[in-house]
mmCIF file of C-alpha atoms in Angstrom:
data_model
loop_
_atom_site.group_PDB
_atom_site.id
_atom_site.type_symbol
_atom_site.label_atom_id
_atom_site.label_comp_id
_atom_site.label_asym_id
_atom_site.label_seq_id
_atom_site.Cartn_x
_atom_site.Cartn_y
_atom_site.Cartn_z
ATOM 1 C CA UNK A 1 -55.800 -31.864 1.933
ATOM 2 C CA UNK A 2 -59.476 -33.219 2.370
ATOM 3 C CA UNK A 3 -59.624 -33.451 -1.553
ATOM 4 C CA UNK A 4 -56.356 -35.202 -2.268
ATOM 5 C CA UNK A 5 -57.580 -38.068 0.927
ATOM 6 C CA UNK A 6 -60.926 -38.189 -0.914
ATOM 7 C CA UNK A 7 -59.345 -38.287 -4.238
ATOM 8 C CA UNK A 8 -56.143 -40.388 -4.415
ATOM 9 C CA UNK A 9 -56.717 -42.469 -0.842
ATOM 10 C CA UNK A 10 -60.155 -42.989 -0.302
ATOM 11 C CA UNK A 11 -60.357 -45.389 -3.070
ATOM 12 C CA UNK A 12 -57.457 -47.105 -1.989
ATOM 13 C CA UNK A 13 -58.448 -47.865 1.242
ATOM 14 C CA UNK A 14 -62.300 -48.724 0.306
ATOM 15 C CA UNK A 15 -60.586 -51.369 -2.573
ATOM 16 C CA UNK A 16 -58.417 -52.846 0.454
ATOM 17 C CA UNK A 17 -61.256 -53.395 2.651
ATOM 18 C CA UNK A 18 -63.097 -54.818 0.117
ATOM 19 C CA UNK A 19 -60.417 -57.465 -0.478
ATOM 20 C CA UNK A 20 -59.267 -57.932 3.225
ATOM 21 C CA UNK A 21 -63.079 -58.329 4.252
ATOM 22 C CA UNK A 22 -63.614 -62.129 3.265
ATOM 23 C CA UNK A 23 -60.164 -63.061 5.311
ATOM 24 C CA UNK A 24 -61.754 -62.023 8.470
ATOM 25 C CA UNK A 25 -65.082 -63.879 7.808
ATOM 26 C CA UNK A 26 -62.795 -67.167 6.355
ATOM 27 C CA UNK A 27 -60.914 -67.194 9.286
ATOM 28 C CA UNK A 28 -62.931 -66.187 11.749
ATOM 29 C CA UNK A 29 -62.200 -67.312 15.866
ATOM 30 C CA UNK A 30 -63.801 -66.323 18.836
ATOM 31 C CA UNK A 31 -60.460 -66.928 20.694
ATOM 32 C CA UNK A 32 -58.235 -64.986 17.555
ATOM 33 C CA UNK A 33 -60.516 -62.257 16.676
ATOM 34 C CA UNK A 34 -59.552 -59.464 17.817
ATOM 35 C CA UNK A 35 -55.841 -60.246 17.094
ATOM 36 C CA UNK A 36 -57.202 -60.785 13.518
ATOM 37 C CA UNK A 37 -58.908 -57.816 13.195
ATOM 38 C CA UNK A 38 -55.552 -55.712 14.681
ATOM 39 C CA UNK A 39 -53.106 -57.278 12.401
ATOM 40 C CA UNK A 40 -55.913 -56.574 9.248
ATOM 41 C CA UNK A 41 -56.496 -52.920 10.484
ATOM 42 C CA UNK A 42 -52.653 -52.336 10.167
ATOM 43 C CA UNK A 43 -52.425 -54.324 6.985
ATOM 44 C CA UNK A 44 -55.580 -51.870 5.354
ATOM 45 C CA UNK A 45 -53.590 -48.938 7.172
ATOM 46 C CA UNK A 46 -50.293 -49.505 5.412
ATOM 47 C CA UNK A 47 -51.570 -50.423 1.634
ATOM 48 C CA UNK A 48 -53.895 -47.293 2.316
ATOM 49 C CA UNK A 49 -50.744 -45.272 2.995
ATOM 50 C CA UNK A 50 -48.424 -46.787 0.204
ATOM 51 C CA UNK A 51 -50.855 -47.229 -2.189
ATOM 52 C CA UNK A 52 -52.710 -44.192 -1.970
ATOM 53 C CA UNK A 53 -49.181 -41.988 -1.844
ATOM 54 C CA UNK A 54 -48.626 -43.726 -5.069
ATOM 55 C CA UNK A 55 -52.041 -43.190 -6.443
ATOM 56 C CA UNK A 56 -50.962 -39.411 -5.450
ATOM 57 C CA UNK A 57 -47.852 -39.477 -7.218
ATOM 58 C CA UNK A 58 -48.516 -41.252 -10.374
ATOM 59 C CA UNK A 59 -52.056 -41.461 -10.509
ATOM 60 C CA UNK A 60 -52.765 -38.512 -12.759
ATOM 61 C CA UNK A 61 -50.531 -39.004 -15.145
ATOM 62 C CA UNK A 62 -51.114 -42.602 -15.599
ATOM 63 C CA UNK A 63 -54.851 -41.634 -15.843
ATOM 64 C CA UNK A 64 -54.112 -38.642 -18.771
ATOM 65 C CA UNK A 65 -51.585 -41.663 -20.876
ATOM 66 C CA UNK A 66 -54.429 -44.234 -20.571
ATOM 67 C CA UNK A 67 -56.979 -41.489 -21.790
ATOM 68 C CA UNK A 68 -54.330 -40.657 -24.330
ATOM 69 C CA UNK A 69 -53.696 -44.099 -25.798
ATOM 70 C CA UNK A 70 -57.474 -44.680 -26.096
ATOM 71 C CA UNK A 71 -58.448 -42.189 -28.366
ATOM 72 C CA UNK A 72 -56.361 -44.181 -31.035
ATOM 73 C CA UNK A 73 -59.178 -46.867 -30.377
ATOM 74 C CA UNK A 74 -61.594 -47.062 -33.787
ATOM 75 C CA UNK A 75 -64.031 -45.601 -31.634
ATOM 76 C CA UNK A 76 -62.599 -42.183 -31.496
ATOM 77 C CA UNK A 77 -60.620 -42.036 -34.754
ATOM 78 C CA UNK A 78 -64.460 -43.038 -36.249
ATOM 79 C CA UNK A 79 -65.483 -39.629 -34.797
ATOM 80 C CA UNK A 80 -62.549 -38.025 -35.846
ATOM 81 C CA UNK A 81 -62.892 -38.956 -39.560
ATOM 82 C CA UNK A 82 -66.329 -37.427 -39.568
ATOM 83 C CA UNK A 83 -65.236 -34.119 -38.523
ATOM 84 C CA UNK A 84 -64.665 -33.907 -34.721
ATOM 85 C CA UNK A 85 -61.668 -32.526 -32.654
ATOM 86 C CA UNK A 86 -58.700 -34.432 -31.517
ATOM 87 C CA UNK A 87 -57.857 -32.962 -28.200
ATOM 88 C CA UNK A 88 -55.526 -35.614 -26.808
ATOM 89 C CA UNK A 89 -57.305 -36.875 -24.103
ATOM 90 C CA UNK A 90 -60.912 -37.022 -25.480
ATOM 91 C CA UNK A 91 -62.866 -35.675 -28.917
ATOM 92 C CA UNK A 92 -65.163 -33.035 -29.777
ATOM 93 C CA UNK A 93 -67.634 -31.154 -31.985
ATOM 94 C CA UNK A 94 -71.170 -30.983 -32.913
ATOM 95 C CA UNK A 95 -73.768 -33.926 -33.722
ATOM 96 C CA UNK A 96 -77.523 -32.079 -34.895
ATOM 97 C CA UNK A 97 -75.878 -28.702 -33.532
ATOM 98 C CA UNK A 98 -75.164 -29.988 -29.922
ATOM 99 C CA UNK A 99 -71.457 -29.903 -28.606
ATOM 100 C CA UNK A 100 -70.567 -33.079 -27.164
ATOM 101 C CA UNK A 101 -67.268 -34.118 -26.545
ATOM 102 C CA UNK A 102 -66.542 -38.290 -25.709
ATOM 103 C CA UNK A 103 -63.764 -39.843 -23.984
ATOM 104 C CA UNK A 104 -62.603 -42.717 -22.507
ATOM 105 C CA UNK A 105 -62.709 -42.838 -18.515
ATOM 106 C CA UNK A 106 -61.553 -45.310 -15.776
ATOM 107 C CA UNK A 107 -61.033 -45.480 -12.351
ATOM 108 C CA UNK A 108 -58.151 -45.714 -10.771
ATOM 109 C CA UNK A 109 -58.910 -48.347 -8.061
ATOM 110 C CA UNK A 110 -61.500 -50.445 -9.426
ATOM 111 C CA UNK A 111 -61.571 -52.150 -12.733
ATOM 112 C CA UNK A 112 -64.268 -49.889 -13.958
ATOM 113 C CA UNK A 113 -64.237 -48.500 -17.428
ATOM 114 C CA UNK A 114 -66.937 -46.167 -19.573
ATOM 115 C CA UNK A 115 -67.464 -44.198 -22.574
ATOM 116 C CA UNK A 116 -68.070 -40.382 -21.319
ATOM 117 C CA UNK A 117 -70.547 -38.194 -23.125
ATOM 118 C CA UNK A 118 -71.025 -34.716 -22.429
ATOM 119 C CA UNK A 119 -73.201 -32.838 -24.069
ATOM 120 C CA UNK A 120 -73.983 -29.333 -23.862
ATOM 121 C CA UNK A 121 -76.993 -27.321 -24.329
ATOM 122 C CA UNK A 122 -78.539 -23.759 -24.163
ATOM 123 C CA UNK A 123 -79.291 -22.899 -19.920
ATOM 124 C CA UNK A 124 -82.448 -20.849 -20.726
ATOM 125 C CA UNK A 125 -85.733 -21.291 -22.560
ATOM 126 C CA UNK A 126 -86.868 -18.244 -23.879
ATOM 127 C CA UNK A 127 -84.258 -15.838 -22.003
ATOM 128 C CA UNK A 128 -85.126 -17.655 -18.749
ATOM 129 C CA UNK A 129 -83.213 -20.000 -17.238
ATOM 130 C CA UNK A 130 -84.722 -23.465 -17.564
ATOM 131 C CA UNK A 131 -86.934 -24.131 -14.754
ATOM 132 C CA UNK A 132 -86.090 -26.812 -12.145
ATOM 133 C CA UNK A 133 -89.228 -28.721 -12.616
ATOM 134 C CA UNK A 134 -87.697 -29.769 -16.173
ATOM 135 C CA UNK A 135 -84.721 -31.138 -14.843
ATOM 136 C CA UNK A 136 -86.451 -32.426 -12.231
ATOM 137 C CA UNK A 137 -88.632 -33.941 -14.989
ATOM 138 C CA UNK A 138 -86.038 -35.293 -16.729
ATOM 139 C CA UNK A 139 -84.308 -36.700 -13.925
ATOM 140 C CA UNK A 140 -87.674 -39.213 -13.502
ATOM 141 C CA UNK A 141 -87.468 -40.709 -16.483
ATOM 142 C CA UNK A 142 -84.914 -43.239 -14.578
ATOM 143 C CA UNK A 143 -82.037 -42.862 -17.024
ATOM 144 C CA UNK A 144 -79.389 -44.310 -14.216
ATOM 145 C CA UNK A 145 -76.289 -43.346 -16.057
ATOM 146 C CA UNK A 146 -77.540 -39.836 -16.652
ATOM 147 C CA UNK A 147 -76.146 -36.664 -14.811
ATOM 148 C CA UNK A 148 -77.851 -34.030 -15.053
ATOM 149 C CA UNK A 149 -76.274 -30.056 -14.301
ATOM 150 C CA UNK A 150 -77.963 -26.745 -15.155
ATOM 151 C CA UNK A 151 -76.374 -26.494 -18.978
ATOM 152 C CA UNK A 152 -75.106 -29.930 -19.853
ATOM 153 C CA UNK A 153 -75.603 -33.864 -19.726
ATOM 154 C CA UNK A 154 -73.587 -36.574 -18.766
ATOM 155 C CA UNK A 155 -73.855 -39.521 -19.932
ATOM 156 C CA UNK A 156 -71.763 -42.794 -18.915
ATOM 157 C CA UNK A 157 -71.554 -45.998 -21.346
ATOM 158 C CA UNK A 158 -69.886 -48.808 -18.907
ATOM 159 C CA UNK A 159 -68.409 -51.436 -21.081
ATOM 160 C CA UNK A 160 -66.028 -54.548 -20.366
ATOM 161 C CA UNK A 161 -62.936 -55.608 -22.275
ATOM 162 C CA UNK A 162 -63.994 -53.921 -25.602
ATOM 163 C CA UNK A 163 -64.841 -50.444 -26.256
ATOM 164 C CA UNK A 164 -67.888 -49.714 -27.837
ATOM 165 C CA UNK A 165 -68.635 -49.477 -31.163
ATOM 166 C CA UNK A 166 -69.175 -45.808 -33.104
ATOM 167 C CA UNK A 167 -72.579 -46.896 -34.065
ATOM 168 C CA UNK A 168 -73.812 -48.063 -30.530
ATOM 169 C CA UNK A 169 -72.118 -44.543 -28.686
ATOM 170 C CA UNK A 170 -74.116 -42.625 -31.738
ATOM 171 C CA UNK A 171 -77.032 -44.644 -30.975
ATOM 172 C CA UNK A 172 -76.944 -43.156 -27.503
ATOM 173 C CA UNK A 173 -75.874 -39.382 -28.370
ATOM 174 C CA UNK A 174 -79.210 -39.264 -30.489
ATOM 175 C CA UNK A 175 -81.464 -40.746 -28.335
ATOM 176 C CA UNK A 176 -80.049 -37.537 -25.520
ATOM 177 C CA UNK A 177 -80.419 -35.589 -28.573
ATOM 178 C CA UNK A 178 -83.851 -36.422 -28.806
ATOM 179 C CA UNK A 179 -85.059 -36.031 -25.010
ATOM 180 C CA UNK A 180 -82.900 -32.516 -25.039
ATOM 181 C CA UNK A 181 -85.419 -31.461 -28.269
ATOM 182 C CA UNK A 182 -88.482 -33.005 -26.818
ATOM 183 C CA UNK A 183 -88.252 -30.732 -23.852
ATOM 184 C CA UNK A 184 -87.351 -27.439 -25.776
ATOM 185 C CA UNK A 185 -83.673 -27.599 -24.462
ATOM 186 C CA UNK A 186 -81.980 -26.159 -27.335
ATOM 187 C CA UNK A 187 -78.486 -26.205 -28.278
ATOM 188 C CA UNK A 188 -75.508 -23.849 -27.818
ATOM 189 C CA UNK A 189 -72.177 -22.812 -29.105
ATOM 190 C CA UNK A 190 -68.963 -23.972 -27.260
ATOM 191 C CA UNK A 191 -68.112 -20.335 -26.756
ATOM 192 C CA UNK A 192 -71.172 -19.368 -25.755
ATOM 193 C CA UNK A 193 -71.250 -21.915 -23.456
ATOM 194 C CA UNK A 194 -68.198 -20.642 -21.947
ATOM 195 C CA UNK A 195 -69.874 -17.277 -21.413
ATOM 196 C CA UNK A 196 -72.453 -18.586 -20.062
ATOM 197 C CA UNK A 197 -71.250 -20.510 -17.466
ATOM 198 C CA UNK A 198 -70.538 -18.728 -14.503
ATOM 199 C CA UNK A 199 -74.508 -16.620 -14.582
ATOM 200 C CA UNK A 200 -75.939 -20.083 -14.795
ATOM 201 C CA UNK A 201 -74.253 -21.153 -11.837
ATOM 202 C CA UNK A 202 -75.047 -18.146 -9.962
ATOM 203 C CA UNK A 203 -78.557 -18.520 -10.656
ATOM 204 C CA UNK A 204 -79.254 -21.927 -9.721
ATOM 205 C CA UNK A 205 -77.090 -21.418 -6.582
ATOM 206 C CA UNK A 206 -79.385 -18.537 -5.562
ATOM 207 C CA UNK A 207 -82.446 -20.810 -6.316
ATOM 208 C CA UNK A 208 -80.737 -23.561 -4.302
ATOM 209 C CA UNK A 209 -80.356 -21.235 -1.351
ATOM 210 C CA UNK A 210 -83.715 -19.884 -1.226
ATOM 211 C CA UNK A 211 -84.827 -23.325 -0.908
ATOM 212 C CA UNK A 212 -82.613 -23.450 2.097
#
């Protein structure tokens, strides 16, 4: 239940506070305040409910036909044609031996769009899991719209009404590319990826909770 409120009517009733915000400074009384503020309250509470239910409903699916529709966008059909995967909803395959799969994100609430680029990459150095100070190297280089987890990076290309070109996203892919080979992060094979998973999270959870 906490999930779906944070999820589908959180956003929702952040967006309507937002927009109901300036009307209580505009019309702002001492003598009609608090009436104001009441009548708002009820108004946020209500598009909160309706909207958000709606959000629930439809959101998802909405969310998967929008994701769906863009990868007909030259962008993706660019990295199609040179050899990657069309998997509905985003594309994949390797660039310098690096998985990476791109796709077209949004939210749901607010008129934000970006390019998504995951890429994924080899948890251990050497048989050893890749020690924190690298990522925690790596996070201080400032890249903002970097996200950085134990085995892969995230990378997040906001744009405005057009999506980028292939040339600019590519641009960006081999810089990452770069960075990942500059600190002995090596690359990895979807499926062993896969396999790898769940012992890299279990490690970096333990090292997490020693910390604790």
């Amino acid at each position: 239940m906490k999930k779906i409120i944070l999820k589908y009517y959180l956003p929702i009733f952040a967006s309507a506070l937002i927009f109901i915000a300036p009307i209580i400074l505009i019309n702002y009384s001492e003598d009609d305040f608090s009436d104001i503020i009441i009548g708002l309250s009820l108004l946020v509470i209500f598009l909160t409910f309706v909207l958000g239910t709606l959000n629930y409903k439809f959101g998802d699916k909405l969310t998967f036909n929008n994701r769906k529709k863009s990868i007909k966008k030259d962008l993706f059909q660019e990295f199609i044609y040179k050899g990657f995967d069309d998997n509905e909803v985003s594309v994949s395959g390797y660039l310098e031996n690096y998985y990476t799969i791109i796709s077209d994100e949004r939210d749901s609430t607010y008129p934000n769009k970006w390019i998504e680029i995951i890429i994924l990459f080899n948890p251990k150095q050497q048989s050893q899991f890749i020690p924190n100070y690298v990522f925690q190297k790596l996070y201080n280089q400032g890249k903002n719209n970097y996200s950085w987890n134990s085995n892969s990076l995230t990378i997040k290309k906001v744009y405005g009404l057009k999506v980028p070109k292939y040339r600019n996203i590519r641009d960006i892919i081999d810089e990452a590319i770069k960075i990942l080979r500059d600190n002995n992060i090596e690359s990895i094979k979807g499926e062993e990826w896969d396999s790898s998973l769940k012992e890299s999270v279990t490690h970096y959870r333990q090292i997490s909770s020693l910390k604790n």
